[in-house]
CSV table of C-alpha atoms and ligand atoms in Angstrom, one decimal:
chain,number,residue,atom,x,y,z
A,1,MET,CA,8.5,219.4,14.4
A,2,ARG,CA,6.1,220.8,16.9
A,3,ILE,CA,4.0,219.1,19.5
A,4,ASP,CA,1.4,221.6,20.9
A,5,GLY,CA,3.6,224.4,19.6
A,6,GLN,CA,6.8,223.1,21.2
A,7,PRO,CA,9.7,222.1,18.9
A,8,THR,CA,10.2,218.4,19.7
A,9,ARG,CA,12.6,215.7,18.4
A,10,THR,CA,11.8,212.0,18.4
A,11,ILE,CA,14.8,211.3,20.6
A,12,ALA,CA,16.8,213.6,22.9
A,13,PRO,CA,19.3,213.3,25.8
A,14,LEU,CA,17.9,214.1,29.2
A,15,GLU,CA,19.2,217.2,31.0
A,16,ASP,CA,20.7,215.1,33.8
A,17,GLY,CA,23.0,213.5,31.1
A,18,ARG,CA,22.1,210.0,32.2
A,19,GLY,CA,19.3,209.0,29.9
A,20,VAL,CA,17.5,209.5,26.7
A,21,ARG,CA,13.9,210.5,26.1
A,22,ILE,CA,11.8,208.9,23.3
A,23,ILE,CA,8.2,209.0,22.1
A,24,ASP,CA,6.7,205.5,22.6
A,25,GLN,CA,5.4,204.9,19.1
A,26,THR,CA,3.6,201.7,20.0
A,27,LEU,CA,1.0,203.8,21.7
A,28,LEU,CA,0.3,206.3,18.9
A,29,PRO,CA,-2.1,207.6,17.7
A,30,HIS,CA,-4.1,206.9,20.8
A,31,ARG,CA,-1.6,208.0,23.5
A,32,LEU,CA,1.3,210.4,23.3
A,33,GLU,CA,3.6,209.1,26.0
A,34,LEU,CA,7.3,209.9,26.5
A,35,ARG,CA,9.6,207.1,27.8
A,36,VAL,CA,13.0,207.3,29.3
A,37,LEU,CA,15.8,204.9,28.3
A,38,ARG,CA,18.5,204.5,31.0
A,39,SER,CA,20.4,201.5,29.9
A,40,LEU,CA,21.7,199.5,27.0
A,41,GLU,CA,18.9,197.0,27.6
A,42,ASP,CA,16.3,199.8,27.5
A,43,ALA,CA,17.6,201.0,24.1
A,44,ALA,CA,17.7,197.4,22.6
A,45,GLU,CA,14.2,196.7,23.9
A,46,ALA,CA,12.9,200.0,22.5
A,47,ILE,CA,14.2,199.1,19.0
A,48,SER,CA,13.0,195.5,19.0
A,49,ALA,CA,9.6,196.3,20.3
A,50,MET,CA,9.3,199.2,17.8
A,51,ARG,CA,8.8,201.9,20.4
A,52,VAL,CA,11.2,203.6,18.1
A,53,ARG,CA,11.3,202.6,14.4
A,54,GLY,CA,12.1,203.9,11.0
A,55,ALA,CA,15.6,203.4,9.7
A,56,PRO,CA,17.2,206.8,10.7
A,57,LEU,CA,15.7,206.7,14.2
A,58,ILE,CA,16.8,203.1,14.7
A,59,GLY,CA,20.4,204.2,13.9
A,60,ALA,CA,20.1,207.2,16.3
A,61,THR,CA,18.7,205.1,19.1
A,62,ALA,CA,21.4,202.5,18.7
A,63,ALA,CA,24.0,205.3,18.9
A,64,TYR,CA,22.5,206.5,22.2
A,65,GLY,CA,22.3,202.8,23.3
A,66,VAL,CA,26.1,202.7,23.0
A,67,ALA,CA,26.4,205.9,25.1
A,68,LEU,CA,24.1,204.3,27.8
A,69,ALA,CA,26.3,201.2,27.7
A,70,MET,CA,29.4,203.2,28.1
A,71,GLN,CA,27.8,204.8,31.2
A,72,GLU,CA,27.5,201.3,32.7
A,73,ASP,CA,30.9,200.0,31.7
A,74,ALA,CA,33.3,201.7,29.3
A,75,SER,CA,35.6,198.7,28.7
A,76,GLU,CA,36.5,197.5,25.3
A,77,THR,CA,34.7,194.2,26.0
A,78,HIS,CA,31.5,196.0,27.0
A,79,LEU,CA,31.7,198.2,23.9
A,80,GLU,CA,31.7,195.0,21.8
A,81,ILE,CA,28.9,193.4,23.8
A,82,ALA,CA,26.8,196.6,23.4
A,83,CYS,CA,27.2,196.8,19.6
A,84,ALA,CA,26.5,193.1,19.2
A,85,ARG,CA,23.3,193.4,21.4
A,86,LEU,CA,22.0,196.4,19.5
A,87,LEU,CA,22.9,194.9,16.1
A,88,ALA,CA,20.8,191.9,16.8
A,89,THR,CA,17.6,193.9,17.3
A,90,ARG,CA,16.4,194.4,13.7
A,91,PRO,CA,18.1,193.2,10.6
A,92,THR,CA,16.9,195.3,7.6
A,93,ALA,CA,17.7,199.0,8.2
A,94,VAL,CA,21.3,199.5,7.3
A,95,ASN,CA,21.4,202.7,9.5
A,96,LEU,CA,21.7,200.4,12.5
A,97,PRO,CA,25.1,198.8,11.5
A,98,TRP,CA,26.1,202.2,10.0
A,99,ALA,CA,25.6,204.0,13.4
A,100,LEU,CA,27.2,201.2,15.4
A,101,GLU,CA,30.3,201.0,13.2
A,102,ARG,CA,30.6,204.8,13.5
A,103,MET,CA,30.4,204.6,17.3
A,104,GLN,CA,32.8,201.8,17.5
A,105,ARG,CA,35.3,203.6,15.2
A,106,THR,CA,35.1,206.7,17.4
A,107,LEU,CA,35.3,205.0,20.8
A,108,ALA,CA,37.5,201.9,20.4
A,109,PRO,CA,40.8,203.9,20.1
A,110,LEU,CA,40.0,206.0,23.2
A,111,ALA,CA,41.0,205.3,26.8
A,112,PRO,CA,37.9,203.9,28.7
A,113,THR,CA,37.9,207.1,30.8
A,114,ALA,CA,37.3,209.2,27.7
A,115,ARG,CA,34.7,206.9,26.1
A,116,ARG,CA,31.6,208.0,28.1
A,117,GLU,CA,31.7,211.7,27.1
A,118,ALA,CA,32.8,210.9,23.6
A,119,ALA,CA,29.9,208.4,23.1
A,120,TRP,CA,27.3,211.1,24.1
A,121,GLN,CA,28.9,213.6,21.7
A,122,GLU,CA,29.1,211.2,18.8
A,123,ALA,CA,25.4,210.1,19.3
A,124,ALA,CA,24.4,213.8,19.4
A,125,ALA,CA,26.4,214.4,16.2
A,126,ILE,CA,24.6,211.5,14.4
A,127,CYS,CA,21.3,213.1,15.4
A,128,GLU,CA,22.3,216.6,14.3
A,129,GLU,CA,23.5,215.2,11.0
A,130,ASP,CA,20.2,213.3,10.5
A,131,VAL,CA,18.2,216.5,10.9
A,132,ALA,CA,20.4,218.3,8.3
A,133,LEU,CA,20.3,215.4,5.8
A,134,ASN,CA,16.5,215.2,6.0
A,135,ALA,CA,16.1,219.0,5.7
A,136,ALA,CA,18.2,218.8,2.5
A,137,ILE,CA,16.1,215.9,1.2
A,138,GLY,CA,13.1,218.1,1.9
A,139,ARG,CA,14.5,221.0,-0.2
A,140,HIS,CA,15.2,218.7,-3.2
A,141,GLY,CA,11.8,217.0,-3.0
A,142,LEU,CA,10.1,220.4,-2.6
A,143,THR,CA,11.3,221.4,-6.1
A,144,LEU,CA,9.6,218.3,-7.6
A,145,ILE,CA,6.3,219.1,-5.8
A,146,ALA,CA,6.6,222.8,-6.7
A,147,ALA,CA,7.1,222.0,-10.4
A,148,LEU,CA,4.1,219.7,-10.4
A,149,HIS,CA,2.0,222.4,-8.8
A,150,ARG,CA,3.2,225.0,-11.4
A,151,LYS,CA,2.3,222.6,-14.2
A,152,GLN,CA,-1.2,221.6,-13.1
A,153,GLY,CA,-2.3,224.5,-10.9
A,154,GLN,CA,-4.1,222.0,-8.6
A,155,PRO,CA,-3.2,220.7,-5.1
A,156,VAL,CA,-0.5,218.1,-5.5
A,157,GLN,CA,-1.6,214.6,-4.7
A,158,VAL,CA,1.2,212.6,-3.0
A,159,MET,CA,0.9,209.0,-2.0
A,160,THR,CA,3.1,207.5,0.7
A,161,HIS,CA,3.5,204.2,2.4
A,162,CYS,CA,4.3,203.2,6.0
A,163,ASN,CA,5.8,206.1,8.0
A,164,ALA,CA,8.9,207.9,6.6
A,165,GLY,CA,8.0,211.1,8.4
A,166,TRP,CA,9.2,213.0,11.4
A,167,LEU,CA,8.6,209.9,13.7
A,168,ALA,CA,10.9,207.7,11.6
A,169,THR,CA,13.8,210.1,11.9
A,170,VAL,CA,15.2,212.6,14.5
A,171,ASP,CA,13.3,215.4,12.8
A,172,TRP,CA,11.6,216.2,9.4
A,173,GLY,CA,11.4,212.7,8.0
A,174,THR,CA,12.6,211.6,4.6
A,175,ALA,CA,9.6,211.0,2.4
A,176,LEU,CA,7.5,213.5,4.3
A,177,ALA,CA,10.1,216.3,4.5
A,178,PRO,CA,9.2,217.6,1.0
A,179,VAL,CA,5.5,217.5,1.9
A,180,TYR,CA,6.1,219.5,5.1
A,181,MET,CA,8.2,222.0,3.2
A,182,ALA,CA,5.7,222.4,0.4
A,183,HIS,CA,2.8,222.8,2.9
A,184,ASP,CA,4.8,225.4,4.9
A,185,ALA,CA,5.6,227.2,1.6
A,186,GLY,CA,1.9,227.5,0.8
A,187,ILE,CA,1.9,224.9,-2.0
A,188,PRO,CA,-1.4,223.0,-1.6
A,189,VAL,CA,-0.6,219.3,-1.0
A,190,HIS,CA,-2.8,216.4,-0.1
A,191,VAL,CA,-1.4,213.0,1.0
A,192,TRP,CA,-2.9,209.6,0.4
A,193,VAL,CA,-1.7,207.6,3.4
A,194,SER,CA,-1.8,203.8,2.9
A,195,GLU,CA,-2.6,202.1,6.1
A,196,THR,CA,0.4,199.7,5.9
A,197,ARG,CA,-0.8,196.4,7.3
A,198,PRO,CA,0.0,194.6,9.4
A,199,ARG,CA,1.4,197.2,11.9
A,200,ASN,CA,-0.5,200.1,10.3
A,201,GLN,CA,2.3,202.6,10.5
A,202,GLY,CA,0.5,204.7,7.8
A,203,ALA,CA,-2.9,204.7,9.6
A,204,ALA,CA,-1.4,205.2,13.1
A,205,LEU,CA,1.8,207.3,12.7
A,206,THR,CA,1.8,209.1,9.3
A,207,ALA,CA,-1.8,210.1,9.7
A,208,TRP,CA,-1.1,211.3,13.3
A,209,GLU,CA,1.9,213.5,12.4
A,210,LEU,CA,0.3,214.9,9.3
A,211,ALA,CA,-2.8,215.8,11.3
A,212,ARG,CA,-0.6,217.5,14.0
A,213,HIS,CA,1.1,219.6,11.3
A,214,GLY,CA,-2.2,220.4,9.6
A,215,VAL,CA,-1.4,218.7,6.3
A,216,PRO,CA,-4.6,217.6,4.4
A,217,HIS,CA,-4.6,213.8,4.0
A,218,ALA,CA,-6.8,210.7,3.8
A,219,VAL,CA,-6.0,207.2,5.0
A,220,ILE,CA,-6.7,204.5,2.4
A,221,ALA,CA,-6.6,200.7,2.6
A,222,ASP,CA,-3.4,199.4,1.1
A,223,ASN,CA,-5.4,197.7,-1.6
A,224,ALA,CA,-6.9,201.0,-2.8
A,225,ALA,CA,-3.5,202.3,-4.0
A,226,GLY,CA,-3.6,200.9,-7.5
A,227,HIS,CA,-7.2,202.0,-8.0
A,228,LEU,CA,-6.4,205.6,-7.1
A,229,MET,CA,-3.4,205.6,-9.4
A,230,GLN,CA,-5.4,204.2,-12.3
A,231,ARG,CA,-8.1,206.9,-11.8
A,232,GLY,CA,-5.4,209.7,-12.1
A,233,ASP,CA,-5.8,210.7,-8.4
A,234,VAL,CA,-2.1,210.4,-7.6
A,235,ASP,CA,0.6,212.8,-9.0
A,236,LEU,CA,3.6,211.2,-7.4
A,237,VAL,CA,4.5,208.5,-4.9
A,238,ILE,CA,7.2,209.2,-2.3
A,239,VAL,CA,8.3,206.5,0.1
A,240,GLY,CA,11.3,206.0,2.4
A,241,ALA,CA,13.9,203.2,2.5
A,242,ASP,CA,15.5,201.0,5.1
A,243,ARG,CA,18.4,200.0,2.8
A,244,VAL,CA,19.3,200.9,-0.8
A,245,ALA,CA,21.8,198.6,-2.5
A,246,ALA,CA,24.7,200.0,-4.5
A,247,ASN,CA,22.7,199.4,-7.8
A,248,GLY,CA,19.7,201.4,-6.5
A,249,ASP,CA,17.4,198.5,-5.5
A,250,VAL,CA,15.3,199.6,-2.5
A,251,ALA,CA,14.2,197.7,0.6
A,252,ASN,CA,11.3,199.4,2.3
A,253,LYS,CA,8.1,198.4,4.2
A,254,ILE,CA,6.2,195.4,2.9
A,255,GLY,CA,3.8,196.6,0.1
A,256,THR,CA,6.2,199.2,-1.3
A,257,TYR,CA,7.0,196.9,-4.3
A,258,LEU,CA,3.3,196.6,-5.2
A,259,LYS,CA,2.9,200.4,-5.2
A,260,ALA,CA,5.9,200.7,-7.5
A,261,LEU,CA,4.4,198.2,-9.9
A,262,ALA,CA,1.1,200.1,-9.9
A,263,ALA,CA,2.9,203.4,-10.4
A,264,ARG,CA,4.9,202.1,-13.4
A,265,ASP,CA,1.7,200.7,-15.0
A,266,ASN,CA,0.0,204.0,-14.6
A,267,GLY,CA,2.8,206.4,-15.5
A,268,VAL,CA,2.9,207.8,-11.9
A,269,PRO,CA,6.4,209.0,-10.8
A,270,PHE,CA,7.7,206.8,-8.0
A,271,TYR,CA,10.4,208.4,-5.8
A,272,VAL,CA,12.3,207.1,-2.8
A,273,ALA,CA,13.6,209.6,-0.3
A,274,VAL,CA,16.9,208.3,1.1
A,275,PRO,CA,19.7,209.8,3.2
A,276,GLY,CA,23.3,208.7,2.5
A,277,PRO,CA,23.5,206.5,5.6
A,278,SER,CA,20.7,204.3,4.2
A,279,ILE,CA,22.8,203.3,1.2
A,280,ASP,CA,24.6,200.0,1.7
A,281,TRP,CA,27.7,200.2,-0.5
A,282,ARG,CA,28.7,196.6,0.4
A,283,LEU,CA,25.6,195.1,-1.3
A,284,ASP,CA,25.6,195.0,-5.1
A,285,GLU,CA,21.9,194.2,-5.4
A,286,GLY,CA,18.7,194.3,-3.4
A,287,ARG,CA,18.2,190.5,-3.3
A,288,ALA,CA,21.1,190.4,-0.8
A,289,ILE,CA,19.3,192.6,1.7
A,290,PRO,CA,18.2,190.8,4.8
A,291,ILE,CA,14.4,190.9,5.2
A,292,GLU,CA,13.1,190.9,8.7
A,293,VAL,CA,10.3,188.4,9.4
A,294,ARG,CA,8.3,189.4,12.4
A,295,ALA,CA,5.8,187.6,14.7
A,296,PRO,CA,2.7,186.1,13.0
A,297,ARG,CA,0.6,187.8,15.8
A,298,GLU,CA,1.1,191.1,14.1
A,299,VAL,CA,-0.9,189.7,11.2
A,300,THR,CA,-3.5,187.7,13.1
A,301,HIS,CA,-4.3,190.4,15.6
A,302,VAL,CA,-4.9,194.1,15.6
A,303,THR,CA,-4.8,196.8,18.3
A,304,GLY,CA,-7.0,199.9,18.6
A,305,VAL,CA,-9.2,201.7,21.1
A,306,ASP,CA,-12.7,200.8,22.0
A,307,ALA,CA,-15.7,203.1,22.6
A,308,GLU,CA,-14.3,203.8,26.1
A,309,ASP,CA,-11.0,204.8,24.7
A,310,LYS,CA,-9.4,201.6,26.2
A,311,LEU,CA,-6.6,200.0,24.2
A,312,ARG,CA,-7.6,196.5,23.0
A,313,GLU,CA,-6.1,193.8,21.0
A,314,VAL,CA,-8.5,191.7,18.9
A,315,ARG,CA,-7.9,188.6,16.8
A,316,LEU,CA,-8.8,188.9,13.1
A,317,THR,CA,-8.2,185.4,11.8
A,318,PRO,CA,-9.4,181.9,12.8
A,319,ALA,CA,-7.5,180.8,15.9
A,320,SER,CA,-6.2,177.8,14.0
A,321,SER,CA,-4.7,179.8,11.0
A,322,ASP,CA,-1.0,180.3,10.7
A,323,ALA,CA,0.4,183.6,9.3
A,324,LEU,CA,3.6,184.8,7.7
A,325,ASN,CA,4.9,188.3,8.4
A,326,PRO,CA,7.7,189.5,6.1
A,327,ALA,CA,8.2,193.1,7.2
A,328,PHE,CA,10.0,194.5,4.1
A,329,ASP,CA,10.2,194.0,0.4
A,330,VAL,CA,12.6,195.0,-2.4
A,331,THR,CA,11.7,197.3,-5.2
A,332,PRO,CA,14.0,196.9,-8.2
A,333,ALA,CA,15.8,200.1,-9.2
A,334,ARG,CA,14.2,199.9,-12.7
A,335,LEU,CA,10.8,200.9,-11.1
A,336,VAL,CA,12.3,203.9,-9.2
A,337,THR,CA,11.9,207.2,-11.0
A,338,GLY,CA,14.5,208.8,-8.7
A,339,LEU,CA,16.2,208.7,-5.4
A,340,ILE,CA,15.7,212.0,-3.5
A,341,THR,CA,18.9,212.3,-1.5
A,342,GLU,CA,20.5,215.1,0.4
A,343,ARG,CA,22.8,215.5,-2.6
A,344,GLY,CA,20.0,215.9,-5.1
A,345,VAL,CA,17.5,213.7,-7.1
A,346,LEU,CA,19.6,210.8,-8.5
A,347,VAL,CA,18.9,208.1,-11.0
A,348,ALA,CA,18.6,204.8,-9.2
A,349,GLN,CA,21.7,203.4,-10.8
A,350,LYS,CA,25.2,202.4,-9.6
A,351,ALA,CA,27.0,205.0,-11.7
A,352,ALA,CA,24.8,207.9,-10.5
A,353,LEU,CA,25.1,206.9,-6.9
A,354,ARG,CA,28.9,206.5,-7.1
A,355,GLN,CA,29.2,209.9,-8.8
A,356,ALA,CA,27.1,211.6,-6.0
A,357,TYR,CA,29.0,209.8,-3.2
A,358,PRO,CA,32.6,209.6,-4.5
A,359,GLU,CA,33.9,209.1,-0.9
A,360,ALA,CA,31.8,205.9,-0.4
A,361,GLU,CA,34.0,202.9,0.3
A,362,CYS,CA,32.8,200.1,-2.0
A,363,PRO,CA,34.3,196.6,-1.6
B,1,MRU,C1,12.6,207.4,7.0
B,1,MRU,S1,12.1,205.9,7.4
B,1,MRU,C2,12.2,204.8,6.0
B,1,MRU,C3,11.8,203.4,6.4
B,1,MRU,O1,12.4,203.0,7.6
B,1,MRU,C4,10.3,203.3,6.6
B,1,MRU,O2,9.7,203.6,5.3
B,1,MRU,C5,9.9,202.0,7.1
B,1,MRU,O3,9.7,201.0,6.3
B,1,MRU,C6,9.8,201.8,8.5
B,1,MRU,O4,9.6,200.4,8.9
B,1,MRU,P1,9.4,200.1,10.4
B,1,MRU,O5,9.2,198.6,10.4
B,1,MRU,O6,8.2,200.8,10.9
B,1,MRU,O7,10.7,200.5,11.1
């Protein structure tokens, strides 16, 4: 995507070959600041603190984290330490173990002297592939949006949740790739952006990137989603996924399940945009997916800018109240109209997934 006319990716190696540049997403939409990662620890911290987030970008950052680690020490022991450190950052997105296993498979058989260069190359390959997968998802999703537009002759009203856009991937996004392609093709689209409490990735990140690209949108409180669907104001829902089980159950940002329930009750199609690396072939069902529980402070406090444009954190709840903060939920496959993958729009069922990915190794 472009920032001020410049094609920009969310993560990129530095020209000096000794670091990686990211966008610090904890500061958006108020500040656009780039940050340089120079060590394994920098990469692990960036994932844990959610400076980078979104399943595909977590995987890409972890891959570069391994490359940074190999720069420090390319021994077999350090490779194992690096993968274990990065794996411990966030539990739900399967792209993290997927990327780490791929890096380990590539690097472990090599002599330590060859690992450094190979690690940078493999991390770059993971990023290139992510861009291609998301572009393919965009093309398949575009056909759904174009068909709706042909049928109704009105702007297509898309609802999304959290941020599964450009910022959540290396480029394009998953759920938003079809939206960008439709917009660029001149098909009128309007996006309902649910704010996504408690961290507000919808209000802060999705709204920011849609605005930068000039896509018409409006932010809604999470609780308004069912009401809009009931009124006929939503043509389709498209969300992303952190992990899809082999039977098509989908783990995504907390609140996704409630949107799927409301969509089913109102006959609104509910699609999940998902690249192959987000499918966990080892898990039969969604209830086995590990769900991250984050700090209560993300629920009890909120951050924004004041009238002087100063970043401020304020407390919302009584000081004595405890809070629980599960970061993801699982939407059963039966509520999913289709999985928009790079290989086409698939029925969320084991047989359809296996047919589309015959090479997948299932236990
Ligand atoms: C293409 S990103 C898909 C998901 O990772 C996204 O919808 C999501 O839930 C992100 O959660 P986050 O906690 O912000 O990393």
